[in-house]
Short mmCIF file of C-alpha atoms and ligand atoms in Angstrom, two decimals:
data_model
loop_
_atom_site.label_atom_id
_atom_site.label_comp_id
_atom_site.label_asym_id
_atom_site.label_seq_id
_atom_site.Cartn_x
_atom_site.Cartn_y
_atom_site.Cartn_z
CA UNK K 1 -8.73 36.55 40.32
CA UNK K 2 -9.52 32.85 40.51
CA UNK K 3 -7.28 29.90 41.29
CA UNK K 4 -6.93 27.04 38.82
CA UNK K 5 -5.26 23.83 39.91
CA UNK K 6 -3.72 22.04 36.94
CA UNK K 7 -3.20 18.35 37.56
CA UNK K 8 -1.11 16.32 35.12
CA UNK K 9 0.20 12.77 35.64
CA UNK K 10 3.65 14.16 36.43
CA UNK K 11 2.93 17.65 37.75
CA UNK K 12 0.49 19.67 39.83
CA UNK K 13 0.47 23.41 39.52
CA UNK K 14 -1.76 26.19 40.78
CA UNK K 15 -2.14 29.26 38.62
CA UNK K 16 -4.14 32.42 39.00
CA UNK K 17 -6.21 33.95 36.26
CA UNK K 18 -8.57 36.79 35.68
CA UNK K 19 -12.13 35.82 34.77
CA UNK K 20 -13.60 36.39 31.30
CA UNK K 21 -11.04 34.21 29.50
CA UNK K 22 -11.74 30.78 28.08
CA UNK K 23 -9.92 27.92 29.75
CA UNK K 24 -8.21 27.25 26.42
CA UNK K 25 -6.82 30.79 26.35
CA UNK K 26 -5.70 30.53 29.96
CA UNK K 27 -3.85 27.29 29.19
CA UNK K 28 -2.39 28.56 25.92
CA UNK K 29 -0.99 31.63 27.65
CA UNK K 30 0.99 29.29 29.88
CA UNK K 31 2.09 27.16 26.93
CA UNK K 32 0.07 24.09 27.90
CA UNK K 33 -0.40 21.96 24.82
CA UNK K 34 -4.09 21.38 24.26
CA UNK K 35 -5.18 19.69 21.04
CA UNK K 36 -7.37 22.34 19.43
CA UNK K 37 -7.63 21.64 15.69
CA UNK K 38 -10.36 24.23 15.03
CA UNK K 39 -8.31 26.88 16.81
CA UNK K 40 -10.87 27.50 19.56
CA UNK K 41 -13.96 28.04 17.42
CA UNK K 42 -15.95 25.40 19.30
CA UNK K 43 -16.53 23.28 16.20
CA UNK K 44 -14.10 20.35 16.45
CA UNK K 45 -14.94 19.13 19.95
CA UNK K 46 -11.33 18.07 20.53
CA UNK K 47 -10.22 20.41 23.31
CA UNK K 48 -11.96 18.38 26.02
CA UNK K 49 -10.53 18.54 29.52
CA UNK K 50 -11.93 17.25 32.79
CA UNK K 51 -12.93 19.62 35.58
CA UNK K 52 -13.03 17.87 38.92
CA UNK K 53 -16.61 17.54 40.19
CA UNK K 54 -17.98 19.06 36.98
CA UNK K 55 -17.05 16.54 34.28
CA UNK K 56 -15.71 16.98 30.75
CA UNK K 57 -15.88 20.40 29.12
CA UNK K 58 -14.60 21.96 25.92
CA UNK K 59 -11.74 24.17 27.05
CA UNK K 60 -12.48 26.76 24.36
CA UNK K 61 -16.13 27.11 25.48
CA UNK K 62 -15.55 27.02 29.21
CA UNK K 63 -15.02 30.34 30.99
CA UNK K 64 -13.93 29.67 34.59
CA UNK K 65 -15.66 31.99 37.06
CA UNK K 66 -14.61 30.24 40.30
CA UNK K 67 -11.72 28.16 41.59
CA UNK K 68 -11.46 24.82 39.76
CA UNK K 69 -9.20 21.83 39.31
CA UNK K 70 -8.43 20.81 35.73
CA UNK K 71 -7.21 17.28 34.98
CA UNK K 72 -4.85 17.43 32.01
CA UNK K 73 -3.40 14.54 29.99
CA UNK K 74 0.32 13.78 30.12
CA UNK K 75 2.70 14.99 27.43
CA UNK K 76 1.93 13.34 24.13
CA UNK K 77 4.65 11.58 22.24
CA UNK K 78 4.40 12.00 18.50
CA UNK K 79 5.04 9.43 15.84
CA UNK K 80 7.43 11.47 13.73
CA UNK K 81 9.24 10.10 10.77
CA UNK K 82 12.99 10.45 10.60
CA UNK K 83 14.49 7.19 9.35
CA UNK K 84 13.56 6.61 5.74
CA UNK K 85 16.01 7.90 3.20
CA UNK K 86 16.20 5.14 0.61
CA UNK K 87 14.99 7.29 -2.30
CA UNK K 88 16.69 10.48 -1.19
CA UNK K 89 20.00 12.16 -1.93
CA UNK K 90 22.93 11.81 0.43
CA UNK K 91 25.44 14.18 -1.11
CA UNK K 92 29.10 14.20 -0.07
CA UNK K 93 29.93 17.00 2.33
CA UNK K 94 30.98 19.99 0.31
CA UNK K 95 30.34 23.22 2.17
CA UNK K 96 32.33 26.39 1.80
CA UNK K 97 34.62 26.22 4.81
CA UNK K 98 36.01 29.71 4.33
CA UNK K 99 32.59 30.93 5.38
CA UNK K 100 33.00 29.38 8.83
CA UNK K 101 32.84 31.91 11.66
CA UNK K 102 34.38 29.71 14.38
CA UNK K 103 36.73 26.73 14.47
CA UNK K 104 33.95 24.43 15.64
CA UNK K 105 31.00 25.27 13.39
CA UNK K 106 27.61 23.56 13.43
CA UNK K 107 24.48 24.04 11.41
CA UNK K 108 20.86 22.95 11.52
CA UNK K 109 18.47 21.82 8.78
CA UNK K 110 14.87 22.26 9.85
CA UNK K 111 11.57 21.19 8.37
CA UNK K 112 8.78 23.23 9.92
CA UNK K 113 5.63 21.31 9.21
CA UNK K 114 2.16 22.43 10.22
CA UNK K 115 1.98 19.42 12.55
CA UNK K 116 5.56 18.36 13.23
CA UNK K 117 9.03 19.88 13.22
CA UNK K 118 12.28 17.99 12.58
CA UNK K 119 15.80 19.34 13.06
CA UNK K 120 19.05 17.77 11.88
CA UNK K 121 22.14 19.21 13.57
CA UNK K 122 25.19 18.95 11.34
CA UNK K 123 28.90 19.32 12.04
CA UNK K 124 30.06 21.87 9.47
CA UNK K 125 33.68 20.74 9.71
CA UNK K 126 33.12 17.18 8.58
CA UNK K 127 29.49 16.90 7.44
CA UNK K 128 28.48 14.43 10.15
CA UNK K 129 24.91 14.43 11.44
CA UNK K 130 25.32 15.00 15.17
CA UNK K 131 21.76 14.55 16.35
CA UNK K 132 18.16 14.68 15.16
CA UNK K 133 15.42 16.41 17.18
CA UNK K 134 11.72 16.32 16.50
CA UNK K 135 8.60 17.64 18.15
CA UNK K 136 5.00 18.59 17.54
CA UNK K 137 4.60 22.12 16.23
CA UNK K 138 3.50 24.06 19.33
CA UNK K 139 1.40 26.38 17.14
CA UNK K 140 -1.11 23.51 16.92
CA UNK K 141 -2.89 24.94 19.97
CA UNK K 142 -4.13 27.63 17.56
CA UNK K 143 -5.48 25.15 15.01
CA UNK K 144 -4.27 22.12 13.10
CA UNK K 145 -4.23 23.53 9.57
CA UNK K 146 -2.63 26.53 7.97
CA UNK K 147 -5.92 28.35 7.49
CA UNK K 148 -6.60 28.30 11.27
CA UNK K 149 -3.12 29.71 11.91
CA UNK K 150 -3.59 32.42 9.30
CA UNK K 151 -6.99 33.25 10.79
CA UNK K 152 -5.37 33.61 14.17
CA UNK K 153 -2.86 36.08 12.71
CA UNK K 154 -5.71 38.00 11.11
CA UNK K 155 -8.06 38.06 14.08
CA UNK K 156 -5.66 38.66 16.96
CA UNK K 157 -3.64 41.83 17.31
CA UNK K 158 -0.51 39.94 18.36
CA UNK K 159 -1.42 36.71 16.62
CA UNK K 160 1.56 36.59 14.27
CA UNK K 161 4.00 37.52 17.05
CA UNK K 162 2.55 34.83 19.28
CA UNK K 163 2.79 32.09 16.64
CA UNK K 164 6.32 33.20 15.78
CA UNK K 165 7.30 33.19 19.45
CA UNK K 166 6.04 29.62 19.87
CA UNK K 167 8.09 28.19 17.01
CA UNK K 168 11.23 30.22 17.80
CA UNK K 169 11.12 29.19 21.47
CA UNK K 170 10.58 25.54 20.56
CA UNK K 171 13.54 25.57 18.16
CA UNK K 172 15.66 27.44 20.72
CA UNK K 173 14.91 24.76 23.29
CA UNK K 174 16.39 22.12 20.94
CA UNK K 175 19.33 24.36 20.09
CA UNK K 176 20.00 24.75 23.84
CA UNK K 177 19.89 20.97 24.29
CA UNK K 178 22.30 20.54 21.42
CA UNK K 179 24.68 23.17 22.78
CA UNK K 180 24.69 21.45 26.15
CA UNK K 181 25.26 18.07 24.55
CA UNK K 182 28.22 19.35 22.53
CA UNK K 183 29.42 21.74 25.20
CA UNK K 184 29.42 24.65 22.78
CA UNK K 185 27.79 28.06 22.79
CA UNK K 186 25.53 30.06 20.49
CA UNK K 187 28.47 31.35 18.45
CA UNK K 188 29.12 27.85 17.14
CA UNK K 189 25.73 27.59 15.43
CA UNK K 190 26.55 29.22 12.14
CA UNK K 191 23.98 28.27 9.58
CA UNK K 192 20.32 27.34 9.56
CA UNK K 193 18.45 26.03 6.51
CA UNK K 194 14.68 25.78 6.68
CA UNK K 195 12.09 23.98 4.57
CA UNK K 196 8.38 24.18 5.25
CA UNK K 197 5.16 25.22 3.65
CA UNK K 198 4.76 28.83 2.58
CA UNK K 199 2.68 29.76 5.63
CA UNK K 200 5.09 28.22 8.14
CA UNK K 201 8.00 30.10 6.59
CA UNK K 202 6.14 33.41 6.73
CA UNK K 203 5.25 32.91 10.37
CA UNK K 204 8.79 31.82 11.24
CA UNK K 205 10.18 35.01 9.74
CA UNK K 206 7.43 37.17 11.28
CA UNK K 207 6.00 38.08 7.86
CA UNK K 208 2.23 38.53 7.61
CA UNK K 209 0.78 35.31 6.09
CA UNK K 210 -2.76 36.67 5.65
CA UNK K 211 -2.44 37.36 1.86
CA UNK K 212 -1.77 33.63 1.40
CA UNK K 213 -5.39 32.88 2.29
CA UNK K 214 -7.08 35.72 0.41
CA UNK K 215 -7.57 35.88 -3.37
CA UNK K 216 -5.41 36.31 -5.42
CA UNK K 217 -3.40 34.23 -2.89
CA UNK K 218 -0.16 36.18 -3.21
CA UNK K 219 2.33 35.49 -0.45
CA UNK K 220 4.77 38.24 0.56
CA UNK K 221 7.58 36.07 -0.80
CA UNK K 222 8.15 32.77 -2.55
CA UNK K 223 11.85 33.11 -3.26
CA UNK K 224 14.68 32.14 -0.96
CA UNK K 225 15.00 34.39 2.10
CA UNK K 226 18.21 35.03 3.99
CA UNK K 227 18.29 36.63 7.44
CA UNK K 228 21.10 37.11 9.90
CA UNK K 229 21.13 35.25 13.21
CA UNK K 230 20.13 38.11 15.47
CA UNK K 231 16.99 39.00 13.50
CA UNK K 232 14.77 36.05 14.33
CA UNK K 233 15.51 35.54 18.02
CA UNK K 234 17.21 32.19 17.48
CA UNK K 235 20.02 31.62 19.95
CA UNK K 236 22.74 31.29 17.33
CA UNK K 237 25.71 33.24 16.02
CA UNK K 238 24.63 36.82 15.25
CA UNK K 239 26.27 36.58 11.83
CA UNK K 240 24.86 33.16 10.99
CA UNK K 241 22.81 32.88 7.83
CA UNK K 242 19.23 31.71 8.29
CA UNK K 243 18.01 30.55 4.91
CA UNK K 244 14.43 29.64 4.07
CA UNK K 245 14.24 27.65 0.85
CA UNK K 246 12.12 28.93 -2.06
CA UNK K 247 8.44 28.08 -2.52
CA UNK K 248 6.44 27.68 -5.72
CA UNK K 249 3.19 29.34 -4.66
CA UNK K 250 0.99 30.18 -1.69
CA UNK K 251 0.08 26.51 -1.24
CA UNK K 252 3.03 24.66 -2.76
CA UNK K 253 5.86 25.40 -0.43
CA UNK K 254 9.56 24.88 0.15
CA UNK K 255 8.76 21.47 1.63
CA UNK K 256 7.76 20.28 -1.84
CA UNK K 257 10.65 22.08 -3.54
CA UNK K 258 13.20 20.59 -1.13
CA UNK K 259 11.60 17.15 -1.41
CA UNK K 260 11.59 17.17 -5.21
CA UNK K 261 15.21 18.31 -5.27
CA UNK K 262 16.19 15.61 -2.78
CA UNK K 263 14.56 12.74 -4.70
CA UNK K 264 17.14 10.39 -6.19
CA UNK K 265 15.07 8.46 -8.66
CA UNK K 266 15.57 7.02 -12.13
CA UNK K 267 12.12 7.70 -13.58
CA UNK K 268 11.26 10.51 -15.98
CA UNK K 269 7.52 10.72 -15.40
CA UNK K 270 6.47 10.51 -11.77
CA UNK K 271 4.22 11.90 -9.12
CA UNK K 272 5.36 13.32 -5.80
CA UNK K 273 2.62 13.85 -3.24
CA UNK K 274 2.50 15.14 0.31
CA UNK K 275 -0.87 14.30 1.86
CA UNK K 276 -0.73 16.64 4.81
CA UNK K 277 -3.38 19.14 5.73
CA UNK K 278 -3.06 20.59 2.28
CA UNK K 279 -2.56 17.80 -0.26
CA UNK K 280 0.35 19.09 -2.34
CA UNK K 281 0.90 17.28 -5.63
CA UNK K 282 3.74 17.53 -8.15
CA UNK K 283 3.87 15.72 -11.46
CA UNK K 284 7.29 15.57 -13.08
CA UNK K 285 7.28 15.09 -16.83
CA UNK K 286 10.66 15.32 -18.53
CA UNK K 287 11.67 18.91 -18.04
CA UNK K 288 8.52 20.25 -16.55
CA UNK K 289 6.97 20.00 -13.11
CA UNK K 290 3.23 20.56 -12.77
CA UNK K 291 2.22 21.40 -9.20
CA UNK K 292 -1.08 21.87 -7.43
CA UNK K 293 -2.54 21.98 -3.96
CA UNK K 294 -5.88 20.51 -3.05
CA UNK K 295 -8.03 21.79 -0.24
CA UNK K 296 -8.09 18.29 1.18
CA UNK K 297 -8.56 19.59 4.71
CA UNK K 298 -7.06 18.08 7.79
CA UNK K 299 -9.14 14.86 7.91
CA UNK K 300 -6.03 12.73 7.35
CA UNK K 301 -4.36 14.56 10.22
CA UNK K 302 -7.17 13.36 12.49
CA UNK K 303 -8.99 16.69 12.65
CA UNK K 304 -12.65 16.89 11.50
CA UNK K 305 -13.10 13.26 12.51
CA UNK K 306 -15.20 12.62 15.64
CA UNK K 307 -12.56 10.56 17.40
CA UNK K 308 -9.72 11.77 15.23
CA UNK K 309 -6.40 12.81 16.72
CA UNK K 310 -2.83 13.37 15.60
CA UNK K 311 -0.39 10.48 15.23
CA UNK K 312 0.47 10.59 18.93
CA UNK K 313 0.26 8.26 21.92
CA UNK K 314 -3.20 6.71 22.17
CA UNK K 315 -4.04 6.92 18.45
CA UNK K 316 -5.08 3.81 16.55
CA UNK K 317 -2.64 4.02 13.66
CA UNK K 318 -3.38 0.76 11.91
CA UNK K 319 -6.47 -1.44 11.94
CA UNK K 320 -7.19 -4.88 10.47
CA UNK K 321 -10.44 -5.59 12.32
CA UNK K 322 -12.02 -4.68 15.67
CA UNK K 323 -9.82 -7.23 17.42
CA UNK K 324 -6.59 -6.40 15.63
CA UNK K 325 -5.29 -2.88 15.64
CA UNK K 326 -2.20 -0.99 16.74
CA UNK K 327 -2.23 1.92 19.14
CA UNK K 328 0.74 4.30 19.19
CA UNK K 329 2.56 3.89 22.50
CA UNK K 330 0.80 0.55 23.11
CA UNK K 331 -1.75 2.21 25.37
CA UNK K 332 -5.54 2.09 25.57
CA UNK K 333 -6.92 3.70 22.40
CA UNK K 334 -8.14 7.26 22.76
CA UNK K 335 -8.87 8.00 19.12
CA UNK K 336 -7.79 7.42 15.54
CA UNK K 337 -5.11 9.13 13.43
CA UNK K 338 -5.02 9.46 9.62
CA UNK K 339 -3.49 6.08 8.83
CA UNK K 340 -5.91 4.43 11.26
CA UNK K 341 -9.02 6.01 9.76
CA UNK K 342 -7.85 5.03 6.27
CA UNK K 343 -7.66 1.38 7.37
CA UNK K 344 -10.99 1.59 9.17
CA UNK K 345 -12.85 3.03 6.18
CA UNK K 346 -11.30 0.35 3.94
CA UNK K 347 -12.47 -2.30 6.43
CA UNK K 348 -15.98 -0.81 6.52
CA UNK K 349 -16.17 -0.87 2.72
CA UNK K 350 -14.88 -4.39 2.46
CA UNK K 351 -17.37 -5.62 5.04
CA UNK K 352 -20.23 -3.65 3.50
CA UNK K 353 -20.68 -1.52 6.60
CA UNK K 354 -20.76 1.42 4.18
CA UNK K 355 -21.86 1.28 0.57
CA UNK K 356 -20.31 2.87 -2.52
CA UNK K 357 -21.96 6.18 -1.75
CA UNK K 358 -20.54 6.16 1.76
CA UNK K 359 -23.93 5.60 3.34
CA UNK K 360 -23.66 4.27 6.88
CA UNK K 361 -26.70 2.86 8.63
CA UNK K 362 -25.48 3.39 12.16
CA UNK K 363 -22.24 4.55 13.79
CA UNK K 364 -19.52 1.93 13.59
CA UNK K 365 -18.06 1.07 16.96
CA UNK K 366 -14.33 0.61 16.84
CA UNK K 367 -13.57 0.32 20.49
CA UNK K 368 -16.26 -0.98 22.80
CA UNK K 369 -18.50 -0.32 24.54
CA UNK K 370 -18.96 2.76 22.37
CA UNK K 371 -16.07 4.91 23.30
CA UNK K 372 -14.57 5.29 19.83
CA UNK K 373 -16.90 5.36 16.87
CA UNK K 374 -16.97 6.39 13.22
CA UNK K 375 -20.15 8.16 12.16
CA UNK K 376 -21.67 9.31 8.88
CA UNK K 377 -20.08 12.75 9.09
CA UNK K 378 -16.63 11.18 9.46
CA UNK K 379 -17.17 9.11 6.33
CA UNK K 380 -18.19 12.26 4.42
CA UNK K 381 -15.04 14.06 5.60
CA UNK K 382 -12.91 11.20 4.33
CA UNK K 383 -14.79 11.17 1.03
CA UNK K 384 -14.16 14.90 0.56
CA UNK K 385 -10.47 14.60 1.40
CA UNK K 386 -9.78 11.51 -0.69
CA UNK K 387 -11.67 12.88 -3.66
CA UNK K 388 -9.75 16.16 -3.53
CA UNK K 389 -6.39 14.36 -3.68
CA UNK K 390 -7.40 11.78 -6.27
CA UNK K 391 -9.06 14.38 -8.50
CA UNK K 392 -6.01 16.63 -8.22
CA UNK K 393 -3.82 13.74 -9.38
CA UNK K 394 -6.08 13.02 -12.34
CA UNK K 395 -6.23 16.64 -13.45
CA UNK K 396 -2.45 17.09 -13.30
CA UNK K 397 -1.91 13.92 -15.31
CA UNK K 398 -4.33 15.21 -17.92
CA UNK K 399 -2.79 18.68 -18.07
CA UNK K 400 0.64 17.11 -18.50
CA UNK K 401 -0.72 15.23 -21.52
CA UNK K 402 -0.16 11.85 -19.87
CA UNK K 403 -2.28 8.94 -18.68
CA UNK K 404 -1.88 6.61 -15.70
CA UNK K 405 0.09 4.12 -17.78
CA UNK K 406 2.76 6.77 -18.45
CA UNK K 407 3.37 7.35 -14.74
CA UNK K 408 6.38 5.33 -13.68
CA UNK K 409 6.22 5.96 -9.94
CA UNK K 410 4.29 7.73 -7.23
CA UNK K 411 6.44 8.96 -4.36
CA UNK K 412 4.66 9.71 -1.10
CA UNK K 413 6.30 12.30 1.11
CA UNK K 414 5.80 12.97 4.79
CA UNK K 415 4.80 11.02 7.85
CA UNK K 416 1.27 10.17 6.79
CA UNK K 417 2.51 8.96 3.42
CA UNK K 418 4.88 6.66 5.23
CA UNK K 419 2.49 5.23 7.79
CA UNK K 420 -0.62 4.64 5.68
CA UNK K 421 -1.30 1.19 4.42
CA UNK K 422 -1.09 1.65 0.65
CA UNK K 423 -3.68 -1.05 -0.04
CA UNK K 424 -6.17 0.73 2.24
CA UNK K 425 -5.40 4.07 0.58
CA UNK K 426 -6.12 2.52 -2.82
CA UNK K 427 -9.25 0.78 -1.57
CA UNK K 428 -10.80 4.01 -0.31
CA UNK K 429 -9.84 5.76 -3.56
CA UNK K 430 -7.26 8.12 -2.10
CA UNK K 431 -4.50 6.80 -4.35
CA UNK K 432 -4.96 5.45 -7.89
CA UNK K 433 -5.41 1.72 -8.29
CA UNK K 434 -3.60 1.99 -11.64
CA UNK K 435 -0.36 2.85 -9.80
CA UNK K 436 -0.69 0.10 -7.18
CA UNK K 437 2.70 -1.47 -7.83
CA UNK K 438 4.51 1.83 -8.24
CA UNK K 439 3.90 3.63 -4.94
CA UNK K 440 6.90 4.34 -2.69
CA UNK K 441 6.94 6.22 0.63
CA UNK K 442 10.04 8.44 0.75
CA UNK K 443 10.00 9.77 4.31
CA UNK K 444 10.70 13.32 5.38
CA UNK K 445 12.06 14.45 2.03
CA UNK K 446 11.62 18.12 2.97
CA UNK K 447 14.05 17.92 5.86
CA UNK K 448 16.48 15.75 3.91
CA UNK K 449 16.38 18.43 1.18
CA UNK K 450 17.20 21.14 3.74
CA UNK K 451 19.98 18.91 5.05
CA UNK K 452 21.49 18.50 1.57
CA UNK K 453 21.41 22.28 1.15
CA UNK K 454 23.30 22.65 4.40
CA UNK K 455 25.72 19.90 3.52
CA UNK K 456 26.62 20.73 -0.03
CA UNK K 457 26.94 24.01 -1.88
CA UNK K 458 25.95 22.08 -5.01
CA UNK K 459 22.44 21.36 -3.86
CA UNK K 460 21.25 24.91 -4.49
CA UNK K 461 21.47 24.25 -8.24
CA UNK K 462 18.98 21.37 -7.79
CA UNK K 463 16.63 23.60 -5.85
CA UNK K 464 16.84 26.28 -8.53
CA UNK K 465 16.24 23.68 -11.20
CA UNK K 466 13.01 22.59 -9.50
CA UNK K 467 11.84 26.20 -9.29
CA UNK K 468 12.71 26.84 -12.94
CA UNK K 469 10.79 23.80 -14.18
CA UNK K 470 7.72 24.26 -11.97
CA UNK K 471 4.38 25.63 -12.99
CA UNK K 472 1.55 26.05 -10.54
CA UNK K 473 -1.92 24.93 -11.57
CA UNK K 474 -4.78 26.50 -9.64
CA UNK K 475 -7.23 23.59 -9.56
CA UNK K 476 -10.22 25.78 -8.75
CA UNK K 477 -9.66 27.53 -12.10
CA UNK K 478 -10.03 24.24 -13.95
CA UNK K 479 -13.71 23.58 -14.63
CA UNK K 480 -13.11 19.86 -15.00
CA UNK K 481 -11.79 19.63 -11.48
CA UNK K 482 -15.26 20.22 -10.02
CA UNK K 483 -16.68 17.40 -12.17
CA UNK K 484 -13.86 15.06 -11.23
CA UNK K 485 -14.27 15.98 -7.58
CA UNK K 486 -17.99 15.13 -7.63
CA UNK K 487 -17.38 11.89 -9.55
CA UNK K 488 -14.67 10.65 -7.22
CA UNK K 489 -16.64 11.14 -4.03
CA UNK K 490 -18.00 7.62 -4.24
CA UNK K 491 -16.08 4.51 -3.29
CA UNK K 492 -15.48 1.56 -5.56
CA UNK K 493 -16.02 -1.95 -4.28
CA UNK K 494 -14.35 -3.49 -7.31
CA UNK K 495 -10.98 -2.95 -5.70
CA UNK K 496 -11.37 -5.80 -3.19
S1 FES E 501 -13.89 22.79 19.93
FE1 FES E 501 -12.46 23.70 21.23
S2 FES E 501 -10.71 23.86 19.96
FE2 FES E 501 -12.17 22.99 18.67
#
């Protein structure tokens, strides 16, 4: 056994560990949050920690064999979107009261995102929102995208149970806080409605997600699931219904379904896009919804980028020039998140630091002396991600028999969609120039959809309507997609 001293700004702790484990595994076992987008494969370089007298090491590659002191960063605060509901439904409270199990019933609407989780607690007597909780998905220590999480379930004997435990415990912590705040007990939590991508819902329910990632990409379920309170380990009424909303396919999940159902918009032909780790796209045309997912990768979540990081304290989240940028938490910059890198690439294009092909002569220094840089590989990652999304949009428009001029609006869901500068997104070719005046961020539409489901018995019809109208287009089956993808890798300077 060796001793490991863990020093954080607000805590010092000494733990014991056997040898033969990576430092990342040792820390994960004790629920320390270490940013590890590649899931511990040694490829992302993000899990750096400082060992006193030894310097910086990658936690996933470092196997302590003697007593050490590890300097850990403080708890990161996330930039999580909760207040933006302008384009979303706010239905009158209309829940079936006869179903109440206690005289003081409460419910929770949850959006389990790959990166962030948001919970609305609702009073089921009067429909009032009591409180909103949000936090980073603790499963991120096993990788930032769904494929890393699925790999973990596949490769580790207890992988699924471990990922499920992390999310259940994190939700229970917020439920406990809410119970204390309202002075109620578990019996009063009577209904839970959950939106999220297909993988997150599988893991939450403890259902093997591995088939999602293997051809023919058939998840164990896509339809609505209902469980009773005691099944999942949530600290709620044993007879409470836990409902996960329906998904469309392996990669177009209940987050998109709930978001589409929650949109309150006048247009007939519109796009609805969630640029997360997975680039989900829906094109609504009259009575049909064409959906697709692009393998955009997690570049816009900060992973795969040399100095990339999530939208948390220390991330440059917007950038005008090297003297004018905003850092989340107003601290010294430690890296760049998705909205920041979008601005930076637009700046580099505009100032001819990169050319149309993305060629970069030398690394671009964002924060001197050379602490934070953008290199050629980063530019390629952004090109791959932006081309995947843009090409997906073009193909869906074509399949729907429309052209850009027929599209009346483009609604951007999720945190990234809300925080990116739309001009920068257009300039780098992530979003279509043709829709410049018609792009609207809609906020966390997935959670608002789950909330409407909890609030009104009538919302289920809207969810079912979305499912009925939706068709899933597998982009990799469309030959033209590959051509589009190759064509859209370049940047266009005409947009400045
Ligand atoms: S390099 Fe260690 S988690 Fe990616």
